[in-house]
XYZ file of C-alpha atoms in Angstrom:
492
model
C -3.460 -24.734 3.653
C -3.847 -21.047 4.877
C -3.675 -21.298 8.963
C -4.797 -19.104 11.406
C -2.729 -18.025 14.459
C -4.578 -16.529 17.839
C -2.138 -13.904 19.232
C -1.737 -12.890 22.783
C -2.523 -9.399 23.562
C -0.554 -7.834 26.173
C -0.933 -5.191 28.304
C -1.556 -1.474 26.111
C -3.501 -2.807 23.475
C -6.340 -1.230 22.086
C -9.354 -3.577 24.128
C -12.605 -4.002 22.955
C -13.721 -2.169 19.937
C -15.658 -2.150 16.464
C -15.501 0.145 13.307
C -12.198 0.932 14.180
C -9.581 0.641 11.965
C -5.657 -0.593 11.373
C -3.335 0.371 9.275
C -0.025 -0.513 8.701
C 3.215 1.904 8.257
C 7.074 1.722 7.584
C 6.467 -1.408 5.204
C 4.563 -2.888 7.884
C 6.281 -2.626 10.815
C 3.798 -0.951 12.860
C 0.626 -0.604 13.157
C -1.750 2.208 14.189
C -5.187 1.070 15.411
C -7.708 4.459 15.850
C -11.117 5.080 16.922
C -13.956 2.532 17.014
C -16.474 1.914 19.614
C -15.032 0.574 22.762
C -15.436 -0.794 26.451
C -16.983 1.892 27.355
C -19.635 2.000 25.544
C -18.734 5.190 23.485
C -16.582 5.984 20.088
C -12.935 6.961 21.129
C -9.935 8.663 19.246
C -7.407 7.096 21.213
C -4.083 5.962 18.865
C -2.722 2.484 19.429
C 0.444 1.245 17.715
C 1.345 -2.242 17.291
C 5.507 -3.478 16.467
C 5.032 -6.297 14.192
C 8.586 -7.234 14.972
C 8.183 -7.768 18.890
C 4.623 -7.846 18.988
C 4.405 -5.181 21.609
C 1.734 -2.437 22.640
C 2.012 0.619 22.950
C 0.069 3.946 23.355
C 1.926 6.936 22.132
C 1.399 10.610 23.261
C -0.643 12.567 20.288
C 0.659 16.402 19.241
C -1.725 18.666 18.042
C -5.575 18.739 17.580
C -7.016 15.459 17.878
C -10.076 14.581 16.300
C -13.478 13.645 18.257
C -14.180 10.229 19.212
C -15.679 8.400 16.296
C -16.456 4.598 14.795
C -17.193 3.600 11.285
C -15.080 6.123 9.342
C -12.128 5.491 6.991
C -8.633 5.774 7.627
C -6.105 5.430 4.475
C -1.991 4.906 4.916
C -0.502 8.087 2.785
C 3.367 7.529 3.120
C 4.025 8.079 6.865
C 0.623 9.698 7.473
C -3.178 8.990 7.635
C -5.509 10.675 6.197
C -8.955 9.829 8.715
C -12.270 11.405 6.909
C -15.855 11.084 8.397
C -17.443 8.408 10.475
C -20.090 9.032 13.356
C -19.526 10.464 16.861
C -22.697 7.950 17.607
C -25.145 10.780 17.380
C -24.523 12.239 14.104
C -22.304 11.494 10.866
C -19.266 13.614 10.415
C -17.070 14.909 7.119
C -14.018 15.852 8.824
C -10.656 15.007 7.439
C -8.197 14.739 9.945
C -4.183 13.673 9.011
C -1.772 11.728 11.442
C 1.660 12.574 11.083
C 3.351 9.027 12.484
C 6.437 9.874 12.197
C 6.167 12.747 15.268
C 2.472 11.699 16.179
C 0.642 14.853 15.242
C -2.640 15.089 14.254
C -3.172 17.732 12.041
C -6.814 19.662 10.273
C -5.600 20.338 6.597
C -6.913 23.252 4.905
C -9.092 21.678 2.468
C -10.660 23.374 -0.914
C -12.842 22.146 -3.385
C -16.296 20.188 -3.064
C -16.208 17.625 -0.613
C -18.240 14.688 0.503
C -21.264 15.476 3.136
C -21.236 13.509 6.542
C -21.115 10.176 6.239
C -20.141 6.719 7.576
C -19.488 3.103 6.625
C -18.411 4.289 3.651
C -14.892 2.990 2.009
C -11.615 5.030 0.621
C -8.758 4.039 -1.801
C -5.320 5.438 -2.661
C -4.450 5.410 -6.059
C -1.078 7.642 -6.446
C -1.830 10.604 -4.673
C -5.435 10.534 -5.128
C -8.192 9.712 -2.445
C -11.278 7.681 -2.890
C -14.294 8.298 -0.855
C -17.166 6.460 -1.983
C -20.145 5.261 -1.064
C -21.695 4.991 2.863
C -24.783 6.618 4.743
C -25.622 9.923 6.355
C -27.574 13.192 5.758
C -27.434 15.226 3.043
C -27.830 19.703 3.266
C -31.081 19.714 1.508
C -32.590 16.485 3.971
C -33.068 15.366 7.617
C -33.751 12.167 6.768
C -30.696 9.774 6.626
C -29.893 8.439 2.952
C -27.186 5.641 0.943
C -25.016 7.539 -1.075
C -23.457 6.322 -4.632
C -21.229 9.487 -5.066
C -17.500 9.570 -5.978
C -15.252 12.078 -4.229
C -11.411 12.258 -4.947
C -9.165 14.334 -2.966
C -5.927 15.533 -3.960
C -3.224 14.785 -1.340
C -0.441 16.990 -2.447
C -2.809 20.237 -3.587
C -5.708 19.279 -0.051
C -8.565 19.987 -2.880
C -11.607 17.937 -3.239
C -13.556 16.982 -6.563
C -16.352 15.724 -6.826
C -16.634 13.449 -10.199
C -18.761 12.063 -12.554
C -18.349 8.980 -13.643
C -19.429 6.692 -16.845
C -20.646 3.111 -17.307
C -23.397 1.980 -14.651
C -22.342 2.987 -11.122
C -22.727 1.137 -7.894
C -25.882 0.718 -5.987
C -26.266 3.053 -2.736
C -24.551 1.697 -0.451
C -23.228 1.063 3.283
C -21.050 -1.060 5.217
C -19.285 -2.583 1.839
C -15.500 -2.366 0.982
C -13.629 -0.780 -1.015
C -9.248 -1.381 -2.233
C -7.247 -0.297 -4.538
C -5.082 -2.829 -7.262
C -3.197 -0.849 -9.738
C -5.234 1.883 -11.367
C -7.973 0.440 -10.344
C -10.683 0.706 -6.838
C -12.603 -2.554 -6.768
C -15.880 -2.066 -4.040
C -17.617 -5.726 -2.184
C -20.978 -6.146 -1.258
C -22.764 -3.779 1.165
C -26.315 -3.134 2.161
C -28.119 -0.801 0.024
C -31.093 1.171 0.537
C -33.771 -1.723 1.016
C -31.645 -3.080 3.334
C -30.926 -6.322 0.973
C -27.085 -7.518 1.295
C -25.414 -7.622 -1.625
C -22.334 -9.686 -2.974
C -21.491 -7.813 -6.228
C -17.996 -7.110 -7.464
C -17.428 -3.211 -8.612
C -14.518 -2.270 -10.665
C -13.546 1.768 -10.840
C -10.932 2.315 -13.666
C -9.203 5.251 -12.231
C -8.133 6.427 -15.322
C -11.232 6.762 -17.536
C -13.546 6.922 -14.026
C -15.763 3.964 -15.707
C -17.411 1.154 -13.865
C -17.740 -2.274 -14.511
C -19.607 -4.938 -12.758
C -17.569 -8.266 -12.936
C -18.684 -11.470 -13.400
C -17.646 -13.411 -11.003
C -17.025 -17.145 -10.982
C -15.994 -20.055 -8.749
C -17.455 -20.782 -4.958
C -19.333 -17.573 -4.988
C -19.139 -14.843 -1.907
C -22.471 -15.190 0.221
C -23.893 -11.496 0.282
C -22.944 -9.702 3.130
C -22.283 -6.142 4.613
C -19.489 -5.401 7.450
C -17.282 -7.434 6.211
C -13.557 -6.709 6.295
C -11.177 -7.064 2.692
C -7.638 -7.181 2.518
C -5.700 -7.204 -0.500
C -2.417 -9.163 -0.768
C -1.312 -9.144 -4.453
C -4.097 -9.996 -7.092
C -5.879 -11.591 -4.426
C -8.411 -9.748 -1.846
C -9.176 -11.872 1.181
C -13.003 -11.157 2.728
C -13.410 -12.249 6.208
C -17.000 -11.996 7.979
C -19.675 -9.615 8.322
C -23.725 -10.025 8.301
C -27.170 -9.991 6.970
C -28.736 -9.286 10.179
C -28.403 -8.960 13.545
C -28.538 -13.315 14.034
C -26.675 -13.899 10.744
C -22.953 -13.086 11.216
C -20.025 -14.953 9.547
C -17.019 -16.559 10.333
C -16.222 -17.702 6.666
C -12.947 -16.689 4.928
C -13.347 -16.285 1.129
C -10.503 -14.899 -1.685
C -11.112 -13.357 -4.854
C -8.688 -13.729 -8.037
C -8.285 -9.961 -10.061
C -7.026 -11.910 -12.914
C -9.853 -14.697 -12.951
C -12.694 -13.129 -11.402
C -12.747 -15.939 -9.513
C -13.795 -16.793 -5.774
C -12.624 -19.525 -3.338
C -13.750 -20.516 -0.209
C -11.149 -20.866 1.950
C -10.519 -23.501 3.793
C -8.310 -22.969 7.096
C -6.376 -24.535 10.215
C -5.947 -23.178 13.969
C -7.821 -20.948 15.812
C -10.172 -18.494 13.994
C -11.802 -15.584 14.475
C -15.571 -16.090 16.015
C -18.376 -15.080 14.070
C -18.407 -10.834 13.734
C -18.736 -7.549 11.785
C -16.759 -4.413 11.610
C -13.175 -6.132 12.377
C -10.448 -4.292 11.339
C -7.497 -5.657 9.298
C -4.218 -5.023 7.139
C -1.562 -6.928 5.620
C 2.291 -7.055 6.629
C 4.431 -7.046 3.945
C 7.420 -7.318 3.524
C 8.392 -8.017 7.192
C 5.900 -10.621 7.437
C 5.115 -11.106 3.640
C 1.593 -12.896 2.925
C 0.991 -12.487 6.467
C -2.455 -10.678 7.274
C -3.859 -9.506 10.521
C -7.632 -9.403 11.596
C -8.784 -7.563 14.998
C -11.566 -6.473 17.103
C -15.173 -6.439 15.831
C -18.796 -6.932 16.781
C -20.668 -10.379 17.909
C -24.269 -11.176 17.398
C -25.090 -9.857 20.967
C -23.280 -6.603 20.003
C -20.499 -6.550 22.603
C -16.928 -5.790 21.315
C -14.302 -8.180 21.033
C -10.497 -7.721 21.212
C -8.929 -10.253 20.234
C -6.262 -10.757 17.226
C -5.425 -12.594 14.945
C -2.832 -13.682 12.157
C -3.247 -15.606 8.578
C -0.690 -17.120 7.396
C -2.098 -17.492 3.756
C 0.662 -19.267 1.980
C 1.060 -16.257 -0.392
C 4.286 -14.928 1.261
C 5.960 -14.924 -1.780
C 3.377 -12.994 -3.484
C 5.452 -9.626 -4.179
C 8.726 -11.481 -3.740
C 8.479 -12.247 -7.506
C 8.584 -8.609 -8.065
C 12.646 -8.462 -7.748
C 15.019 -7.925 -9.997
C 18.776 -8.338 -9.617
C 21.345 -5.098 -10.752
C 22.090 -7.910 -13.554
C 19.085 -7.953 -15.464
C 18.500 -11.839 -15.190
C 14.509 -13.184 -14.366
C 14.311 -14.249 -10.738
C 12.587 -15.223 -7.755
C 12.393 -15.771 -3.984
C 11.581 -18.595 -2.277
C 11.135 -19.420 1.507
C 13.654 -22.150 3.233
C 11.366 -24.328 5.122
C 13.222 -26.845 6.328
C 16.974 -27.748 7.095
C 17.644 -31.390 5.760
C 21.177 -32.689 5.456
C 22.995 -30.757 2.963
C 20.061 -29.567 1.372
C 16.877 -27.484 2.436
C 13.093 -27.768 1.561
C 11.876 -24.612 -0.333
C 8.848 -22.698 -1.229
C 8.057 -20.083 -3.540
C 5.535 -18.486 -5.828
C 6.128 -17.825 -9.964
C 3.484 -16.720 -12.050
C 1.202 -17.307 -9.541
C 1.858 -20.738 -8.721
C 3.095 -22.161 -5.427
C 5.957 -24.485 -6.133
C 8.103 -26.387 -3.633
C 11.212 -28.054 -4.090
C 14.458 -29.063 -2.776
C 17.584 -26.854 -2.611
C 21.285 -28.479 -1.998
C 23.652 -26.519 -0.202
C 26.995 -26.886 2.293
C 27.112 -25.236 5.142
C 27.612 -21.367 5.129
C 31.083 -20.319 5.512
C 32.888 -23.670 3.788
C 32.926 -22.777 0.077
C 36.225 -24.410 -0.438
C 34.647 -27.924 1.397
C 31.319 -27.123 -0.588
C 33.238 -26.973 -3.942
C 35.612 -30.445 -3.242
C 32.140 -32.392 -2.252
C 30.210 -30.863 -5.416
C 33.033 -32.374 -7.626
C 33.281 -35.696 -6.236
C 29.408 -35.460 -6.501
C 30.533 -34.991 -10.426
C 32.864 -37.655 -10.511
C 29.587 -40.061 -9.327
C 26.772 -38.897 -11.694
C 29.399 -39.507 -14.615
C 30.333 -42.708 -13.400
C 26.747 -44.070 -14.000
C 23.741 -42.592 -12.440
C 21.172 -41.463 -14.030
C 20.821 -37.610 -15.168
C 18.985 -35.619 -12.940
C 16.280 -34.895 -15.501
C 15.897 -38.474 -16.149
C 15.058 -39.182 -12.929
C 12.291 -36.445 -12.630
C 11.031 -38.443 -15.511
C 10.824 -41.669 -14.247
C 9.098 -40.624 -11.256
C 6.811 -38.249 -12.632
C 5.647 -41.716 -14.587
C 4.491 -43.374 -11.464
C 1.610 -43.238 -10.430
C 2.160 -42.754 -6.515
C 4.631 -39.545 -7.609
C 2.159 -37.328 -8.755
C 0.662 -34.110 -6.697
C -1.252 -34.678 -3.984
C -1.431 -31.068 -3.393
C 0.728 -28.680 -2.251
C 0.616 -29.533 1.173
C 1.231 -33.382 0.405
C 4.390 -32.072 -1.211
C 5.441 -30.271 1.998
C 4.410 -32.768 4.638
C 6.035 -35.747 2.435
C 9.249 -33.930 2.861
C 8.973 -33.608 6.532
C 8.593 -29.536 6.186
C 7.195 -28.159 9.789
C 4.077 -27.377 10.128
C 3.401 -23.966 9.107
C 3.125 -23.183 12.924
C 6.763 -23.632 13.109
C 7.601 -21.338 10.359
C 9.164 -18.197 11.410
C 7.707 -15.442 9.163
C 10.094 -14.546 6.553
C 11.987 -11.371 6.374
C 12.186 -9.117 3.321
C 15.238 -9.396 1.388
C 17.725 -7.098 1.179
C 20.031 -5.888 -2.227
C 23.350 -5.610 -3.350
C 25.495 -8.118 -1.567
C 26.741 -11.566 -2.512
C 25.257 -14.317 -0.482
C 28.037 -16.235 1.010
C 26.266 -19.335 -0.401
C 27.082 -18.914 -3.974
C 28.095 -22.088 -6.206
C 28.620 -21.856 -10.113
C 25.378 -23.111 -12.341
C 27.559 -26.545 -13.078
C 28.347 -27.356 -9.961
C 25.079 -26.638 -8.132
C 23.227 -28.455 -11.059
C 24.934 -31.313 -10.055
C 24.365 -31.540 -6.249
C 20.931 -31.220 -7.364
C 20.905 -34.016 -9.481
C 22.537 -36.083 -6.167
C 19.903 -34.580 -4.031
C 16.979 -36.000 -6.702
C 18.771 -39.406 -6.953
C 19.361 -39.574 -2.524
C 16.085 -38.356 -1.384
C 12.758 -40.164 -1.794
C 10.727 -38.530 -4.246
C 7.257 -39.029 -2.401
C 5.260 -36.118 -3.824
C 7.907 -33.883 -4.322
C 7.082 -32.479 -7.760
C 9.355 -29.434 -8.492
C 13.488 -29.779 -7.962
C 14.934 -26.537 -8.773
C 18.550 -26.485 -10.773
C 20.993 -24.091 -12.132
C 20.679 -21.819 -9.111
C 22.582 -18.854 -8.572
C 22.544 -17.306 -5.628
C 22.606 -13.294 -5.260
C 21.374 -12.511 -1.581
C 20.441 -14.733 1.385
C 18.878 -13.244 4.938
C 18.986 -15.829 7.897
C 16.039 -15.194 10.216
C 15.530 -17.494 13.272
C 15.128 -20.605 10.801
C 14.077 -19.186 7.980
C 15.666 -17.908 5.007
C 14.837 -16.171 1.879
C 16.846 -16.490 -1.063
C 17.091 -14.605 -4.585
C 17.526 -17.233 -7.424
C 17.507 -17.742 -10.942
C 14.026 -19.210 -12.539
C 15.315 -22.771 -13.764
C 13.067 -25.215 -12.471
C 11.372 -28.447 -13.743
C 7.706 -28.667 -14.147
C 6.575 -32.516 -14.008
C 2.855 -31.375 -13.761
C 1.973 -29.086 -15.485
């Protein structure tokens, strides 16, 4: 179960805005919340950075030519800088591109070449490589007074500063404002939007960047209500949507996720304290520091008054890119998350191929490899002298009827794992050293078959064995540990 957490905003936060956004640098260790429309009832360019770590304000002082106050524009992470482009001053659209240097806090005005979008806001951008996305959003064209929904593509070229406008094949996008837009590999997918009837729509757009072709999906599962003003976030394959409206008395509070693989949507269902109701919240995600961890702030309510509050989800996809390492050796592994310390073992999570697994992980405590290794082979001595093999007793359990999943969170809670709001979000794990904790695949096979045969199996439907352990972070009470895949699927 995915589970909200309200934080506490101290003193030099951002207060009350909309259409601002948030973007996180230095793998997610801070981030920079710019522009919106604020207390004051006006747009601002004020820069507001946010340490993940300590969850601490703070309100830097900006070098060079900062850019005018502005809401609804798009802001896109580009190594240790930000590339901010359009947006509205609140009397008329802009197509500016302005760059934040974060590592000195500079803003810069590029030099920019080439044919570039016209004013615009609530449109949505996308890195892919070094190429920018601009696409979509509302404003005036030269040739027209009149404001107009735009379907154009514009990609800028980071490294060269040249704009291109490009044509593209397959059936495009409606015109279209307010939607979203992120990038998952070579691909841009765009959400919903209002287009130029003012009808909200819930489609799913696909850009391939390479052959600049769209595709409309076809979505399955607990469809995505249409909507505009709604923020995404993209964590893996998934993209989470949170919020948004169809008019001015319609706003949500829902939280729905969308499969890349599947083309499939989910309505999520959550614990702890929410968001309310809003539109034009901004967001980002906080890997690897706080892997799977995503964080929603500010927006608009129903009586149009900005809010500043924030907020984390924890959506139980921490492990999501963890499943991306590989050890010097070559060998298939993963990473899972050390929920809970039980005697001589520990409670573990993790994600592989997509799943979410849990299991149980034996262990000695750290520093006592020589008393780890004499109880491991008395453990041996015991399973030889008669119990049953560890697979066996998988087996038998997985027979009986009140031993199959109950869900994941069954698993966890039958195994007396903490609440989520316990957990201590994980840390990223780092290479090249030897884990102190490191047992030979006999040995820990075994106090993993004494762990299945001592602990009640009451839901628990994944033991993993053969583990070898390359690197292990302690972090308050969690850990993270690199392992070999070797585990036992009962239900598959």
């Amino acid at each position: 179960m995915m589970r909200w957490e309200k934080l506490e905003i101290h003193r030099g936060g951002p207060g009350k805005r909309w259409g601002h956004t948030c973007n996180a640098v230095r793998g997610g260790q801070l981030l920079y919340i710019f522009g919106g429309y604020g207390e004051d009832n006006t747009q601002t360019n004020k820069v507001h950075v946010y340490e993940t770590t300590t969850r601490t304000w703070s309100e830097p002082d900006m070098q060079g030519t900062l850019p005018v106050p502005r809401d609804s524009h798009s802001c896109t992470t580009v190594g240790d800088k930000l590339f901010v482009f359009g947006g509205t001053d609140g009397n008329i659209p802009l197509k500016d591109l302005h760059i934040l240097d974060t590592s000195t806090n500079t803003w810069m005005a590029p030099y920019v070449r080439g044919d570039g979008p016209e004013a615009r806001e609530g449109h949505s951008a996308a890195l892919i490589g070094k190429r920018l996305f601009i696409f979509g959003g509302c404003g005036k064209s030269f040739d027209t007074p009149v404001e107009e929904y735009f379907d154009d593509l514009y990609i800028l070229n980071t490294e060269t500063m040249v704009w291109k406008r490009v044509a593209t094949t397959g059936i495009p996008p409606a015109k279209r404002n307010s939607h979203t837009c992120v990038s998952w590999k070579n691909k841009i997918i765009v959400i919903g939007g209002e287009d130029t009837q003012n009808y909200y729509m819930s489609d799913v757009q696909m850009l391939d960047t390479d052959t600049l072709t769209w595709t409309k999906l076809v979505t399955n599962g607990e469809l995505l209500p249409p909507r505009a003003g709604h923020t995404t976030i993209a964590l893996g394959k998934n993209l989470f949507v949170f919020g948004g409206f169809t008019d001015a008395e319609d706003l949500y509070d829902d939280l729905y996720m969308f499969d890349l693989e599947t083309f499939s949507w989910t309505k999520v269902m959550t614990t702890g304290e929410g968001p309310s109701a809003r539109f034009s919240m901004a967001g980002s995600t906080l890997h690897p520091q706080l892997g799977g961890v995503l964080i929603f702030m500010g927006g608009c309510n129903k009586s149009l008054e900005a809010l500043d509050d924030m907020f984390y989800l924890f959506t139980d996809r921490q492990n999501i890119y963890l499943n991306e390492y590989h050890n010097p050796h070559g060998k298939r592994t993963f990473q899972a998350k050390v929920t809970k310390n039980i005697t001589n073992c520990y409670t573990i999570e993790t994600v592989i191929d997509g799943k979410p697994l849990r299991g149980v992980l034996f262990s000695n405590n750290i520093g006592s490899k020589k008393a780890a290794a004499d109880d491991l082979r008395r453990k041996r001595v015991a399973v030889d002298s008669g119990k049953k093999g560890f697979e066996h007793v998988m087996m038998d359990n997985a027979k009986r009827p009140e031993h199959q999943m109950q869900g994941a969170t069954s698993a966890a809670s039958d195994m007396k794992t903490p609440a989520a709001s316990n957990v201590s979000p994980p840390h990223e794990v780092s290479g090249g050293r030897k884990s102190s904790l490191e047992f030979n695949r006999m040995n820990t096979s075994t106090a993993a078959e004494d762990t299945a045969n001592s602990i009640p199996n009451h839901g628990i439907n994944f033991f993993f064995t053969s583990l070898g352990f390359y690197n292990i972070l302690l972090c308050s009470d969690i850990y993270l540990v690199a392992l070999e895949i070797c585990y036992v699927n009962l239900n598959p």
